[in-house]
Coordinates of C-alpha atoms and ligand atoms in Angstrom, one line a residue:
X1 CA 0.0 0.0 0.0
X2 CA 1.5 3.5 -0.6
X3 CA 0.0 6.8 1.1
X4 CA 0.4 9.9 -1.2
X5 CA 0.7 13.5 -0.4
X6 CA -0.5 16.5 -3.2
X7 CA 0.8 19.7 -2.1
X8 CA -0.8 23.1 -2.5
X9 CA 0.4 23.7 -5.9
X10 CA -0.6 20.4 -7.6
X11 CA -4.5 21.5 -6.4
X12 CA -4.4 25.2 -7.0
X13 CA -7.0 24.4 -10.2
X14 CA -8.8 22.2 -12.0
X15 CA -6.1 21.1 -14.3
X16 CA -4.0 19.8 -11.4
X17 CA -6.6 18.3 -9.9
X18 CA -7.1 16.3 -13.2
X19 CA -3.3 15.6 -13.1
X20 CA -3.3 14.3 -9.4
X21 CA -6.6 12.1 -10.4
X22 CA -4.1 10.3 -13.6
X23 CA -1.4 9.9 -10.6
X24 CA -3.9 8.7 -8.3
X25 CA -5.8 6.1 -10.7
X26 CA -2.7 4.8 -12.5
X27 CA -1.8 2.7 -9.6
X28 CA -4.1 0.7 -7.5
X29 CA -1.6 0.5 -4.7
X30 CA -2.2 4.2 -4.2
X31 CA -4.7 4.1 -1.1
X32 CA -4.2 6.6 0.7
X33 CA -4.5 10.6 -0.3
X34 CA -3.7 13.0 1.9
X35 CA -4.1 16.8 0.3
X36 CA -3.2 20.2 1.2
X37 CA -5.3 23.0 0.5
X38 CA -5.5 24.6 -3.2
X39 CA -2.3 26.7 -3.9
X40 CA -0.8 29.0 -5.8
X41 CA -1.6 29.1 -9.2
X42 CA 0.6 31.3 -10.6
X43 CA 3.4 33.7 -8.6
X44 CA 1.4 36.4 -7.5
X45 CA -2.0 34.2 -6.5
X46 CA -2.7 33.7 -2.9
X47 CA -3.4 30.3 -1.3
X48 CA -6.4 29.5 -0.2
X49 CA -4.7 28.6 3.3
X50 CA -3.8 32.5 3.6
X51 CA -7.4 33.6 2.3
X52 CA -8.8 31.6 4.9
X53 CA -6.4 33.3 8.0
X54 CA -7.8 36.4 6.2
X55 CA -11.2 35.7 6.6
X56 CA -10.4 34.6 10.4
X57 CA -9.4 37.6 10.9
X58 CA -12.0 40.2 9.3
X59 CA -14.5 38.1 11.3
X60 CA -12.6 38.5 14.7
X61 CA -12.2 42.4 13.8
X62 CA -16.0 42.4 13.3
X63 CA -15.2 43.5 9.8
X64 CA -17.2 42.4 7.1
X65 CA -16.7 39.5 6.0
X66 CA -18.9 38.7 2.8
X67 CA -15.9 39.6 0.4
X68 CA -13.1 37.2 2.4
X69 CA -15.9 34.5 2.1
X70 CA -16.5 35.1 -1.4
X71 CA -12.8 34.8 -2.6
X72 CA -12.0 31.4 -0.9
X73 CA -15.5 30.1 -1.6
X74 CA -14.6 31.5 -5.7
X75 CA -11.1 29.0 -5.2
X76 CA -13.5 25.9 -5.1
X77 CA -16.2 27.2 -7.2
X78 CA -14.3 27.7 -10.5
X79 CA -12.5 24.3 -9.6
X80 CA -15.6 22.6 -9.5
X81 CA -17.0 24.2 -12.7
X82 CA -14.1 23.1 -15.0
X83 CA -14.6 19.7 -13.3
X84 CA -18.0 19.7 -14.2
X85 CA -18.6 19.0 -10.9
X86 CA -21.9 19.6 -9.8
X87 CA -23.0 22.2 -7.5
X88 CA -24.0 20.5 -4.0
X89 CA -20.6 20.6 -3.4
X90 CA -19.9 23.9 -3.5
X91 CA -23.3 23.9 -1.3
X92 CA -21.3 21.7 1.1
X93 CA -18.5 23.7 0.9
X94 CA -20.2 27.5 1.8
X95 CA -22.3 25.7 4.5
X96 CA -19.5 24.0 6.4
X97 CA -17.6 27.5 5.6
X98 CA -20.6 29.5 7.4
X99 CA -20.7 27.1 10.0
X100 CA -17.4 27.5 11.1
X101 CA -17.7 31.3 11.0
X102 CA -20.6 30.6 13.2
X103 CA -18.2 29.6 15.8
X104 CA -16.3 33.0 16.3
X105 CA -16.8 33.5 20.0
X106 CA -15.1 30.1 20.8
X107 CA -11.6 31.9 21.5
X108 CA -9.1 33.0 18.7
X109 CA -6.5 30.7 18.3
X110 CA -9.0 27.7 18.2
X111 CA -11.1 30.3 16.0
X112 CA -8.4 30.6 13.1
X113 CA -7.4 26.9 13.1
X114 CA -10.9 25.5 12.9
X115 CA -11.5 28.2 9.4
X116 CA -7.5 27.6 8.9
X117 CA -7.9 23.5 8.8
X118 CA -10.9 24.0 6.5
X119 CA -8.7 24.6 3.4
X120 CA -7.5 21.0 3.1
X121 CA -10.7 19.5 4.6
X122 CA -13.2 21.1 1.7
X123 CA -10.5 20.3 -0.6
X124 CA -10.3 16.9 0.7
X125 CA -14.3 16.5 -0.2
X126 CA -14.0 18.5 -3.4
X127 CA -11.2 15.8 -4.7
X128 CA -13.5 12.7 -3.5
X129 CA -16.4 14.0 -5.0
X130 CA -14.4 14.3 -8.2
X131 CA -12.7 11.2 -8.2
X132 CA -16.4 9.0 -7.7
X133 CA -17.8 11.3 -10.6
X134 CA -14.6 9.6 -12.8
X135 CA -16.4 6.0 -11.0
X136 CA -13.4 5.4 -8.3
X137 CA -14.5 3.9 -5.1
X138 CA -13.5 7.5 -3.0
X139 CA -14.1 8.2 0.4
X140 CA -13.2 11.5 2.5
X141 CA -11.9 10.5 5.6
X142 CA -12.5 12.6 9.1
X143 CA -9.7 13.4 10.9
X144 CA -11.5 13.3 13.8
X145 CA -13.4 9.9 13.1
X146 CA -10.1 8.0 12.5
X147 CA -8.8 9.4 15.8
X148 CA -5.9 11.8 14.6
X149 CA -5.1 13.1 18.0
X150 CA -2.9 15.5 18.5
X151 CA -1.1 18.3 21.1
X152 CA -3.4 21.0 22.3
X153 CA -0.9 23.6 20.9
X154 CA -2.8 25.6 18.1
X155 CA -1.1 26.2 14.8
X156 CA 1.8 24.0 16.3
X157 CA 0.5 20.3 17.1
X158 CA 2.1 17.5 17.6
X159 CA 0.6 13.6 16.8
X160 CA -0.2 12.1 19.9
X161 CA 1.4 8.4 20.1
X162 CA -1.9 6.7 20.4
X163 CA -3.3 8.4 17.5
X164 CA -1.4 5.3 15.4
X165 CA -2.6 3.1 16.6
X166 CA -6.2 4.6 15.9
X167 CA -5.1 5.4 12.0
X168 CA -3.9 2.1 12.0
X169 CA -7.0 -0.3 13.5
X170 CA -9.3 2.4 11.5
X171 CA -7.8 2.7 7.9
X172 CA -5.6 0.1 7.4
X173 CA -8.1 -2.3 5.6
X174 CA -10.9 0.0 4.6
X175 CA -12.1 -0.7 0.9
X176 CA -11.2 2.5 -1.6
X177 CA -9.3 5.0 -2.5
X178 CA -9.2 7.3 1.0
X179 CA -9.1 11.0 1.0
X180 CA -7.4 12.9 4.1
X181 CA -7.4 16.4 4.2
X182 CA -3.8 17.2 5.7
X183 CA -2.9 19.9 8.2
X184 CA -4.5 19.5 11.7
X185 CA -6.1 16.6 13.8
X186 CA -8.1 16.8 16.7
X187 CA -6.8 16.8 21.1
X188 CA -8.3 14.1 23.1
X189 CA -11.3 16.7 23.8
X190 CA -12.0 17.1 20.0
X191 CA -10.4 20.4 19.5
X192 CA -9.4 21.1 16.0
X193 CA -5.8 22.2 16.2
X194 CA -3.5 22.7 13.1
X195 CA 0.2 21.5 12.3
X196 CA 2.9 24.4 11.8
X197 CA 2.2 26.0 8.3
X198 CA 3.3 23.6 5.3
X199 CA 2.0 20.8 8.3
X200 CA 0.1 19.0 5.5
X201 CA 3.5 16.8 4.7
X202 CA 3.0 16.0 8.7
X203 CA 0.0 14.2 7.8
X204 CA 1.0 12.6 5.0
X205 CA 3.8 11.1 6.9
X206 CA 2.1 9.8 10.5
X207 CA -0.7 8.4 8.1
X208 CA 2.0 6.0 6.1
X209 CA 3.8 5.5 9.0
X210 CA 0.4 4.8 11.2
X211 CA -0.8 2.4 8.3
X212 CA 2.5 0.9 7.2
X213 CA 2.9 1.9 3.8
X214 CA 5.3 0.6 2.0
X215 CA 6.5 3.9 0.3
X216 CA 5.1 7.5 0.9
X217 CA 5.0 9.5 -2.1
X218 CA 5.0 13.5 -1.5
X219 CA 3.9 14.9 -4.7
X220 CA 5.3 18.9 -5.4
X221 CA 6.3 20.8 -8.4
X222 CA 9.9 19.9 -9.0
X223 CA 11.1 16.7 -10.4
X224 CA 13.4 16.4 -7.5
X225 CA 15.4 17.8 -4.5
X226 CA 18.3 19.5 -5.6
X227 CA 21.7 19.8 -4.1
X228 CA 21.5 23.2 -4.1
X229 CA 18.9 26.2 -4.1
X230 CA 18.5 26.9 -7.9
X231 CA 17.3 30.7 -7.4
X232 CA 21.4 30.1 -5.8
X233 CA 23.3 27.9 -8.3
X234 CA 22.5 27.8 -11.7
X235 CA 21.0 24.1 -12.7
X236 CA 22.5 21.8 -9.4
X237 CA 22.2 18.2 -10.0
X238 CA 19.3 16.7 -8.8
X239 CA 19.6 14.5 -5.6
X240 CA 18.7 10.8 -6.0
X241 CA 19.0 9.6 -2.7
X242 CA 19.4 10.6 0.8
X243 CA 19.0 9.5 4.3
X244 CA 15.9 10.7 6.6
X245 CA 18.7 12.5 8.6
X246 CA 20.4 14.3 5.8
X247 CA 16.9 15.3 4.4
X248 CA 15.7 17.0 7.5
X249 CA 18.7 18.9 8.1
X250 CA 18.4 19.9 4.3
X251 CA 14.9 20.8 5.2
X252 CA 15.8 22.7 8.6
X253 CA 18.4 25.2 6.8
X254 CA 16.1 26.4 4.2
X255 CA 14.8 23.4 1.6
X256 CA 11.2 24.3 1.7
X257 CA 10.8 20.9 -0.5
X258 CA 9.3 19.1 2.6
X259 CA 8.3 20.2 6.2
X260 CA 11.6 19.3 8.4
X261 CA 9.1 18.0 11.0
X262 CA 7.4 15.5 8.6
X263 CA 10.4 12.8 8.2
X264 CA 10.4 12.0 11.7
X265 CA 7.1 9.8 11.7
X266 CA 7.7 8.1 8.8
X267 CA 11.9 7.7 9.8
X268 CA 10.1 5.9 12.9
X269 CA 8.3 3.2 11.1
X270 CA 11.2 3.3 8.2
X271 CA 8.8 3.7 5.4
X272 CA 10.8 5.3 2.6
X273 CA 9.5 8.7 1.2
X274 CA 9.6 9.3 -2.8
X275 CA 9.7 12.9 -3.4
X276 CA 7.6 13.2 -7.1
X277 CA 6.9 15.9 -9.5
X278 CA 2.9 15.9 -9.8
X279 CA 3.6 17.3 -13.1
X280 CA 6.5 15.3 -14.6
X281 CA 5.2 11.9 -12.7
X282 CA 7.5 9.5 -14.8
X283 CA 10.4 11.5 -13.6
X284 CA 12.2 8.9 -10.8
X285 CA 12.4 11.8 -7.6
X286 CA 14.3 11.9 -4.9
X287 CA 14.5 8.6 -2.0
X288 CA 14.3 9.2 1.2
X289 CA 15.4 6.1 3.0
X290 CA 17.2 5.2 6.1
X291 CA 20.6 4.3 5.1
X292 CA 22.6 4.8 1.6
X293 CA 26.2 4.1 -0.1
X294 CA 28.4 7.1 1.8
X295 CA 31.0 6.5 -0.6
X296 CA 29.5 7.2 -3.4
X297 CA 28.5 11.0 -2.7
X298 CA 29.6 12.1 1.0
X299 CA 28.1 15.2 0.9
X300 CA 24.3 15.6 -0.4
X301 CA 23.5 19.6 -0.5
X302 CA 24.8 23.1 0.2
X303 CA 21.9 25.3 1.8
X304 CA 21.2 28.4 3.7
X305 CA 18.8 30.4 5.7
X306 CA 18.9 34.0 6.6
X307 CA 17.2 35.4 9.4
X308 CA 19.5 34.8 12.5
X309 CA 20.6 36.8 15.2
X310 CA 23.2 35.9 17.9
X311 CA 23.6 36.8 21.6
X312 CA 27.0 36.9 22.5
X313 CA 27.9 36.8 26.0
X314 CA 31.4 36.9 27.5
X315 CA 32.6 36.7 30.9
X316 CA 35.9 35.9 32.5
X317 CA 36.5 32.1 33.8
X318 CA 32.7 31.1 32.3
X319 CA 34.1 27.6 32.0
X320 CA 34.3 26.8 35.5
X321 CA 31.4 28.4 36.6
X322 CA 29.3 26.0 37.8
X323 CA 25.4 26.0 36.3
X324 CA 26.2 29.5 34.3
X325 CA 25.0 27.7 31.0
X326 CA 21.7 26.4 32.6
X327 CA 21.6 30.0 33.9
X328 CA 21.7 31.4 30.9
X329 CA 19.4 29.5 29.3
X330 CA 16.6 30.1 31.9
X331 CA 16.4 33.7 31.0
X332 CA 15.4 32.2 27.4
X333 CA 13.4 30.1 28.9
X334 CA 11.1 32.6 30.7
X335 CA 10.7 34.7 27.7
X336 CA 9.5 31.4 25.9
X337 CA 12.5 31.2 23.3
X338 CA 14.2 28.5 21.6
X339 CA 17.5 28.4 20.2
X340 CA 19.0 26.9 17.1
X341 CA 23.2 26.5 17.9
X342 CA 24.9 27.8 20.9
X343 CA 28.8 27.4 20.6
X344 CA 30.9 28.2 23.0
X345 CA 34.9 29.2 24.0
X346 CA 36.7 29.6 27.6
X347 CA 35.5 32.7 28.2
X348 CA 32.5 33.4 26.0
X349 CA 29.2 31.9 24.3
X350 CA 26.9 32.5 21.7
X351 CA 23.4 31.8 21.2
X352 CA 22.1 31.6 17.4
X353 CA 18.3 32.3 17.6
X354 CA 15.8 33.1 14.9
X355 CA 15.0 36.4 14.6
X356 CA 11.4 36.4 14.0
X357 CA 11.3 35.3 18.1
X358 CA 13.2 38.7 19.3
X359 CA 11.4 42.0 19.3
X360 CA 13.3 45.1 20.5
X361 CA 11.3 44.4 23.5
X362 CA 11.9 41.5 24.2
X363 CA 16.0 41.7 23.8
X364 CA 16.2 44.6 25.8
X365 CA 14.7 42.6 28.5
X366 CA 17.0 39.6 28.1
X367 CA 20.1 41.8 27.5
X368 CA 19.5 43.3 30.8
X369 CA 18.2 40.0 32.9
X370 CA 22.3 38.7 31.8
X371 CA 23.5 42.0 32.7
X372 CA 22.2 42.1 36.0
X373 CA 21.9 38.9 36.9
X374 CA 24.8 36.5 35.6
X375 CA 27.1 39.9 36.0
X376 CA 28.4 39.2 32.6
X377 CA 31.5 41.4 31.2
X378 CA 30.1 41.9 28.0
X379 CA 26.4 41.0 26.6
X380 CA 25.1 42.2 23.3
X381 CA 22.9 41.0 20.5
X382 CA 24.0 40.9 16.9
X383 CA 21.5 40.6 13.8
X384 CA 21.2 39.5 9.5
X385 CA 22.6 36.2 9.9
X386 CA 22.5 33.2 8.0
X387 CA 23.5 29.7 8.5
X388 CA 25.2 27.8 5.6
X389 CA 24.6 24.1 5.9
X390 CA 26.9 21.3 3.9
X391 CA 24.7 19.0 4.6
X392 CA 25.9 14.9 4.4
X393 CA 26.4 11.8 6.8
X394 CA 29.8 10.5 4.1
X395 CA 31.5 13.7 5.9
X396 CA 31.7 11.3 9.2
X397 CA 34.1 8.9 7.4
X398 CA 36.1 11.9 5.2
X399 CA 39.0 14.1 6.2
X400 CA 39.2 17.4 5.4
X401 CA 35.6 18.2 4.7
X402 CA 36.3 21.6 6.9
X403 CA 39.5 22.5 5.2
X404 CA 37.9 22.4 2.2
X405 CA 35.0 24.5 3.0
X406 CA 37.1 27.2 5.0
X407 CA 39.7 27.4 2.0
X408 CA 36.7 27.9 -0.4
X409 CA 35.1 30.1 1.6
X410 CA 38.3 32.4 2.7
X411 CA 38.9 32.1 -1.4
X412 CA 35.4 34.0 -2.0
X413 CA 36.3 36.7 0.7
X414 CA 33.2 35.6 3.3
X415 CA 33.8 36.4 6.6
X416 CA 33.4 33.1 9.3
X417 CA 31.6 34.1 12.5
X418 CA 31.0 31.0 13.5
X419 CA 31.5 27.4 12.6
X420 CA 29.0 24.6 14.0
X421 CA 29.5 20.9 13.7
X422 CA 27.0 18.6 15.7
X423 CA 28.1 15.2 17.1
X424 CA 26.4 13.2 14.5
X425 CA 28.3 14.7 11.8
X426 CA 25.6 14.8 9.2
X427 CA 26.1 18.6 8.4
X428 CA 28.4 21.6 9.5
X429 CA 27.3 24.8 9.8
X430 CA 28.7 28.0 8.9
X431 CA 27.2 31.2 10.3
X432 CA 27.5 34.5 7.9
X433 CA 26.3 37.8 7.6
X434 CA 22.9 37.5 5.4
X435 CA 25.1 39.6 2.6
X436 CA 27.5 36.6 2.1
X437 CA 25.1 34.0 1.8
X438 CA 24.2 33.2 -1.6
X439 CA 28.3 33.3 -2.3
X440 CA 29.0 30.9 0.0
X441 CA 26.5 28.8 -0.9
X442 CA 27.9 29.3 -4.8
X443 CA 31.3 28.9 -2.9
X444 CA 30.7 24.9 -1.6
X445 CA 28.5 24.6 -4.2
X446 CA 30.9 24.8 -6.6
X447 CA 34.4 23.3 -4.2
X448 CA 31.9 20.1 -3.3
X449 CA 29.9 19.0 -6.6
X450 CA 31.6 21.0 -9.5
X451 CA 35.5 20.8 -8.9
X452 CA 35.6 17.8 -7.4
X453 CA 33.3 15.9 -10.1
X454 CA 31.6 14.4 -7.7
X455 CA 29.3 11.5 -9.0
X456 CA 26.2 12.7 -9.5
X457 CA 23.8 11.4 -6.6
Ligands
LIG1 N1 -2.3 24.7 3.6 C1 -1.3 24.7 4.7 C2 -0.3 25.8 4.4 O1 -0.4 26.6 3.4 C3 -0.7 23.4 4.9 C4 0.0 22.8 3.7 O2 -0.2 23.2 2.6 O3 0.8 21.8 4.0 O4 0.5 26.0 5.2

């Protein structure tokens, strides 16, 4: 059995929709849908994900909200009509669209991700409805009815571990073709909560992983994942394989191919993930599997993200201060921060942090909690980082992977601030200003895969 995954993009119209049905009905093993909600259609189109959070919020404003309504309900409409579809279901879809509205008053963050979740869910019915009118045996499935549970933490849920077991016992052997809206579940009370934006991949991979599959398919718009960014690099090679581990780091430092969060589930269970163009289907894809031949290609990808900001704390004799670090990491802590790297000397430590988490606010008051309480000789926060990723398990079994990368990089005149390597040794990271980033990505791109004539992957 094989679960499959449509992302925004391969819904946004009734052209894709057609495509995704050929993908769906060319092989029987194909079970399982799970779908996003309808996309962009072209560069400047909106999704229907961000109409919806639109319409949340004109309705919690008290604003008016017949014109938000119209454009989302429009999305389906005109997706329905070149289906030649007929119209109860765009009946279904304004009623369950009015109903949720109905609920405003039940608090705002359960508010927006009840009209949030109802992107994928109508699209979800939409596609079913479309597949039976081509005579499939379709079903949509409910969330809620299969017993998706999740974390009561809106826009930000996690699976709950019994939740497999309910997918599982509930969907494993049902007759069909099943279609799952992707993007939230439901807490043990049977609160609709949401995944992290892009959560729909989530889905797709606790559902294969709940049910066994023997390969989840994640169907986007590229052909495959390349080693490189190619709005970066002009035409990287494309990546065949890589492990779960490499793949989520890949996705972490900028990939926006896959949710970093969705491997995990599916890493669990070892079910190997095919990453597929919905467009170019007979194109192979990228694996994602659990172990590959190092030899062949140690290194898999070059990425970056911008948007980091460090605080840099120095104090004399830090490293024999007992409990400074746990100190340190309370004041984050209290102000409800996480931290991404946090390397460290003798006398001084820095803590890499995105900077969509610090206002001016909020800094001041963390800046001035390590003043005054750790009595610090210097603390101040620097911004427009990025972190450069060479991303690849082979670098375990390789010397001189940082030579390399420091020599190139010195070569193209980027300036080091700090150089990251976790214990694993799947990737080392590189922290820039946001300037250098794009050269230093050209940088490795070009010392790892074009000098060297590395086998393509
Ligand atoms: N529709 C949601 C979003 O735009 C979830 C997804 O597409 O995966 O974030």
């Amino acid at each position: 059995m094989k679960v499959c995954k449509f992302g925004g993009t391969s819904l946004a119209s009734a052209e894709q929709m057609k495509k995704v049905a050929n993908i769906v009905m060319a092989d029987t093993e194909r079970k399982i849908v799970v779908v996003s909600a309808p996309g962009k259609r072209f560069k400047e189109d909106t999704k229907v994900t961000d109409l919806l959070i639109s319409l949340a919020d004109e309705a919690l404003t008290n604003g008016d909200v017949d014109e938000a309504l119209r454009l989302v309900v429009s999305r389906y409409e005109q997706i329905a009509l070149a289906l030649n579809l007929s119209e109860d279901i765009v009946r279904i879809i304004t009623d369950d669209l009015e109903s949720r509205l109905a609920a405003k008053d039940e608090g705002d963050q359960e508010f927006t991700d009840l009209m949030k979740a109802s992107g994928e869910d109508n699209c979800a019915k939409l596609f079913s409805f479309y597949l039976q009118s081509l005579g499939v045996n379709a079903h949509y499935v409910d969330p809620k009815e299969v017993g998706l549970l999740v974390s009561k933490e809106y826009g930000n849920a996690q699976v709950l571990p019994e939740a497999y077991e309910n997918l599982y016992a509930r969907m494993r052997n049902k007759e069909g073709v099943l279609i799952f809206p992707g993007f939230f579940g439901y807490t043990e009370e049977g609160t609709l909560v949401t995944f992290p934006r892009g959560g729909s991949d989530i889905t797709g991979s606790i559902v294969a992983a709940a049910v066994e599959a023997e390969l989840y398919e994640n169907f986007t718009d590229v052909d495959s994942v390349f080693a490189a960014n190619p709005n970066v690099v002009q035409n990287p090679v494309e990546i065949k394989e890589l492990t779960y581990r490499e793949m989520r780091e890949l996705s972490y430092a900028g990939f926006s191919v896959f949710h970093d969060e969705a491997l995990i589930p599916a890493f669990k269970k070892g079910v190997p993930v095919c990453i597929k163009n919905t467009n170019n289907p007979a194109a192979r894809g990228t694996m994602v599997v659990n172990e590959r031949n190092f030899m062949i290609n140690p290194i898999v990808g070059i990425a970056s993200d911008t948007g980091f900001s460090t605080i840099y704390v120095r104090k004399y004799l830090m490293n024999r201060e007992i409990g400074f670090g746990r100190k340190l990491l309370e004041i984050l802590e209290d102000q409800g921060l996480s931290y991404e790297h946090m390397p460290s000397g003798i006398d001084d430590t820095s803590i890499i942090l995105r900077d969509s988490q610090l206002s001016p606010e909020i800094e001041a008051r963390i800046v001035s909690r390590i003043e005054n309480e750790l009595d610090v000789d210097d603390v101040h926060v620097e911004h427009d980082f990025a972190m450069v990723m060479i991303v690849g398990e082979g670098m375990k079994k390789m010397v001189g992977i940082t030579a390399k990368a420091t020599t190139g990089l010195a070569r193209a005149g980027v300036n080091l601030h700090m150089i990251n390597q976790g214990s694993s040794e799947v990737s080392m990271v590189f922290g820039v200003k946001s300037v250098d980033a794009d050269k230093a990505v050209r940088e490795l791109y070009n010392d790892f895969f074009v000098e060297t004539k590395s086998p393509v992957l």
